[in-house]
Amino acid sequence: MADQVFPTKGNLMAAKRSLALCKLGYDLMDRKRNVLIRELMQLVDRAKELRGSIEKTYAAAYAELQEANITLGVVGRFTEMVPEDCSVKIETRSVMGVEIPIITRPEETGVTIPYGFLDTNVQLDEAYAAFRKVRDMTLMLAEVDSGVFRLATAISATQRRANALKNVLIPRYTERIRTISDALEDKEREEFTRMKIIKATKK
């Protein structure tokens, strides 16, 4: 026998159970992969949409910053007045056991300007507001990109497991069942023939 399993009814039943489990496992892996792929495609579409929006928002923000630089001179000194933002929180949601990050930050009712109005102008205010939008959109894109990476990794692992079941384990147990069944049938035929001979010699 190819995998050195002794041909007994117990081993035949064990092989049938293992085959049934492998088929069930493959079906579950296939379903999981399909769910993950659907989720991945949604996130990929969202990432494309966000990248397009971020490019436009960046362009607008830099245009506003350039205007502020032209009218005020170099505005780098005002950046020191902008406080560090530590309000970002990262949570997760589960998709078929895959942890997808959710980045959140507190809702803001309006734009609070962190610098004084005396030496600034509306162009700097608009640049500040535009870069805040860029920040928020970048956080959203980071969330989506991280989700895409985790889903792609999980899909790859799920595909490998499904392939192992489909191409290795299921054929192995199918062949084992066939081999054991053939051996048991041969044994039963031999036993039947032997019994017939014994009966014939007793007459």
Coordinates of C-alpha atoms in Angstrom, one line a residue:
M1 CA 0.0 0.0 0.0
A2 CA 1.2 3.5 -0.9
D3 CA 0.9 5.1 2.5
Q4 CA 1.5 1.9 4.6
V5 CA -1.9 1.6 6.2
F6 CA -3.0 -1.9 7.2
P7 CA -6.2 -2.9 5.3
T8 CA -8.8 -3.3 8.2
K9 CA -12.4 -2.2 8.5
G10 CA -11.3 0.2 11.3
N11 CA -8.8 1.9 9.1
L12 CA -11.4 2.1 6.3
M13 CA -13.9 3.8 8.6
A14 CA -11.1 6.2 9.8
A15 CA -10.2 7.0 6.2
K16 CA -13.8 7.7 5.3
R17 CA -14.1 10.0 8.4
S18 CA -10.9 11.8 7.5
L19 CA -12.1 12.2 3.9
A20 CA -15.4 13.7 5.0
L21 CA -13.6 16.1 7.3
C22 CA -11.3 17.1 4.5
K23 CA -14.2 17.8 2.2
L24 CA -16.0 19.8 4.8
G25 CA -12.8 21.7 5.5
Y26 CA -12.3 22.5 1.9
D27 CA -15.9 23.8 1.6
L28 CA -15.4 26.0 4.6
M29 CA -12.0 27.3 3.3
D30 CA -13.6 28.0 -0.1
R31 CA -16.5 29.9 1.5
K32 CA -14.1 31.9 3.7
R33 CA -11.9 32.7 0.8
N34 CA -15.0 34.0 -1.2
V35 CA -16.1 36.2 1.7
L36 CA -12.6 37.6 2.2
I37 CA -12.3 38.3 -1.6
R38 CA -15.6 40.2 -1.6
E39 CA -14.4 42.3 1.4
L40 CA -11.1 42.9 -0.2
M41 CA -12.6 44.1 -3.5
Q42 CA -14.8 46.6 -1.5
L43 CA -11.7 47.9 0.2
V44 CA -9.7 48.1 -3.0
D45 CA -12.4 50.2 -4.6
R46 CA -12.5 52.4 -1.5
A47 CA -8.7 52.8 -1.6
K48 CA -8.9 54.0 -5.3
E49 CA -11.6 56.5 -4.4
L50 CA -9.6 57.8 -1.4
R51 CA -6.4 58.1 -3.4
G52 CA -8.1 60.2 -6.0
S53 CA -9.7 62.4 -3.4
I54 CA -6.4 62.8 -1.5
E55 CA -4.5 63.9 -4.6
K56 CA -7.1 66.6 -5.3
T57 CA -7.1 67.7 -1.6
Y58 CA -3.3 67.7 -1.4
A59 CA -3.1 69.8 -4.6
A60 CA -5.6 72.3 -3.1
A61 CA -3.8 72.4 0.2
Y62 CA -0.4 73.1 -1.4
A63 CA -2.0 75.8 -3.6
E64 CA -3.4 77.4 -0.5
L65 CA 0.0 77.1 1.3
Q66 CA 1.8 78.6 -1.7
E67 CA -0.6 81.6 -1.6
A68 CA 0.0 82.0 2.2
N69 CA 3.8 81.8 1.6
I70 CA 3.5 84.5 -1.1
T71 CA 1.5 86.8 1.0
L72 CA 3.1 86.2 4.4
G73 CA 6.5 85.0 3.6
V74 CA 7.6 81.6 4.8
V75 CA 4.9 80.3 7.2
G76 CA 7.0 77.6 8.8
R77 CA 7.1 79.5 12.0
F78 CA 3.4 79.0 12.4
T79 CA 3.6 75.2 12.4
E80 CA 5.2 75.3 15.8
M81 CA 1.9 76.6 17.2
V82 CA 0.0 73.6 15.8
P83 CA -0.4 71.0 18.7
E84 CA 0.4 67.4 18.2
D85 CA -2.7 65.3 17.6
C86 CA -2.8 62.2 19.9
S87 CA -6.5 61.6 19.6
V88 CA -6.3 58.8 17.1
K89 CA -7.6 55.4 18.3
I90 CA -7.2 52.1 16.6
E91 CA -9.9 49.4 17.0
T92 CA -10.6 46.3 15.0
R93 CA -13.5 44.4 13.4
S94 CA -13.4 40.7 12.5
V95 CA -14.1 39.4 9.0
M96 CA -14.0 35.6 9.1
G97 CA -11.4 35.7 11.8
V98 CA -9.3 38.4 10.1
E99 CA -8.8 41.5 12.3
I100 CA -9.4 44.6 10.2
P101 CA -8.3 47.9 11.7
I102 CA -10.7 50.8 12.3
I103 CA -9.1 54.2 12.9
T104 CA -11.2 56.7 14.8
R105 CA -10.7 60.2 16.2
P106 CA -13.2 62.4 18.1
E107 CA -15.7 64.4 16.0
E108 CA -14.8 68.0 15.6
T109 CA -17.5 70.6 15.6
G110 CA -15.4 73.2 13.8
V111 CA -11.9 74.2 12.8
T112 CA -10.0 75.7 15.8
I113 CA -7.2 77.8 14.6
P114 CA -4.1 77.2 16.9
Y115 CA -2.3 80.4 15.9
G116 CA -3.1 84.1 16.3
F117 CA -4.9 86.2 13.7
L118 CA -2.6 89.2 14.0
D119 CA 0.2 88.2 11.7
T120 CA -1.8 85.7 9.5
N121 CA -4.4 85.9 6.7
V122 CA -7.3 83.9 5.2
Q123 CA -4.9 82.0 2.8
L124 CA -3.1 80.5 5.8
D125 CA -6.4 79.6 7.5
E126 CA -7.6 77.9 4.3
A127 CA -4.3 76.0 4.0
Y128 CA -4.6 74.8 7.6
A129 CA -8.1 73.6 7.1
A130 CA -7.2 71.9 3.8
F131 CA -4.3 70.0 5.4
R132 CA -6.6 68.9 8.2
K133 CA -8.7 67.3 5.5
V134 CA -5.6 65.7 4.1
R135 CA -4.8 64.3 7.5
D136 CA -8.2 62.8 8.0
M137 CA -8.3 61.3 4.5
T138 CA -4.8 59.9 5.1
L139 CA -6.0 58.2 8.2
M140 CA -8.9 56.7 6.3
L141 CA -6.5 55.5 3.6
A142 CA -4.2 54.0 6.1
E143 CA -7.1 52.1 7.6
V144 CA -8.2 50.8 4.2
D145 CA -4.6 49.9 3.0
S146 CA -4.0 48.0 6.3
G147 CA -7.2 46.1 5.8
V148 CA -6.3 45.3 2.2
F149 CA -2.9 43.9 3.3
R150 CA -4.4 41.8 6.1
L151 CA -7.2 40.4 3.8
A152 CA -4.7 39.7 1.0
T153 CA -2.5 37.8 3.4
A154 CA -5.4 35.8 4.9
I155 CA -6.7 35.0 1.4
S156 CA -3.3 33.7 0.4
A157 CA -3.1 31.5 3.5
T158 CA -6.7 30.3 3.0
Q159 CA -5.9 29.4 -0.6
R160 CA -2.8 27.4 0.4
R161 CA -4.9 25.4 2.9
A162 CA -7.7 24.9 0.4
N163 CA -5.1 23.7 -2.2
A164 CA -3.5 21.3 0.3
L165 CA -6.9 19.8 1.0
K166 CA -8.0 19.6 -2.6
N167 CA -4.7 18.5 -4.2
V168 CA -3.1 16.5 -1.4
L169 CA -5.3 15.3 1.5
I170 CA -8.6 14.6 -0.4
P171 CA -6.8 12.5 -3.1
R172 CA -4.7 10.8 -0.5
Y173 CA -7.8 9.6 1.6
T174 CA -9.7 8.8 -1.6
E175 CA -6.9 6.6 -2.7
R176 CA -6.5 5.1 0.7
I177 CA -10.2 4.2 0.8
R178 CA -10.0 2.6 -2.6
T179 CA -6.9 0.6 -1.7
I180 CA -8.3 -0.6 1.6
S181 CA -11.6 -1.5 0.0
D182 CA -9.9 -3.4 -2.7
A183 CA -7.8 -5.3 -0.2
L184 CA -10.8 -6.1 2.0
E185 CA -12.8 -7.3 -1.0
D186 CA -9.9 -9.5 -2.1
K187 CA -9.7 -10.9 1.5
E188 CA -13.4 -11.6 1.5
R189 CA -13.2 -13.4 -1.8
E190 CA -10.3 -15.4 -0.6
E191 CA -12.2 -16.3 2.6
F192 CA -15.4 -17.2 0.6
T193 CA -13.3 -19.4 -1.7
R194 CA -11.6 -21.0 1.3
M195 CA -14.9 -21.7 3.0
K196 CA -16.3 -23.3 -0.1
I197 CA -13.3 -25.6 -0.4
I198 CA -13.6 -26.6 3.3
K199 CA -17.3 -27.4 2.8
A200 CA -16.5 -29.4 -0.3
T201 CA -13.9 -31.4 1.4
K202 CA -16.2 -32.2 4.3
K203 CA -18.8 -33.8 2.0

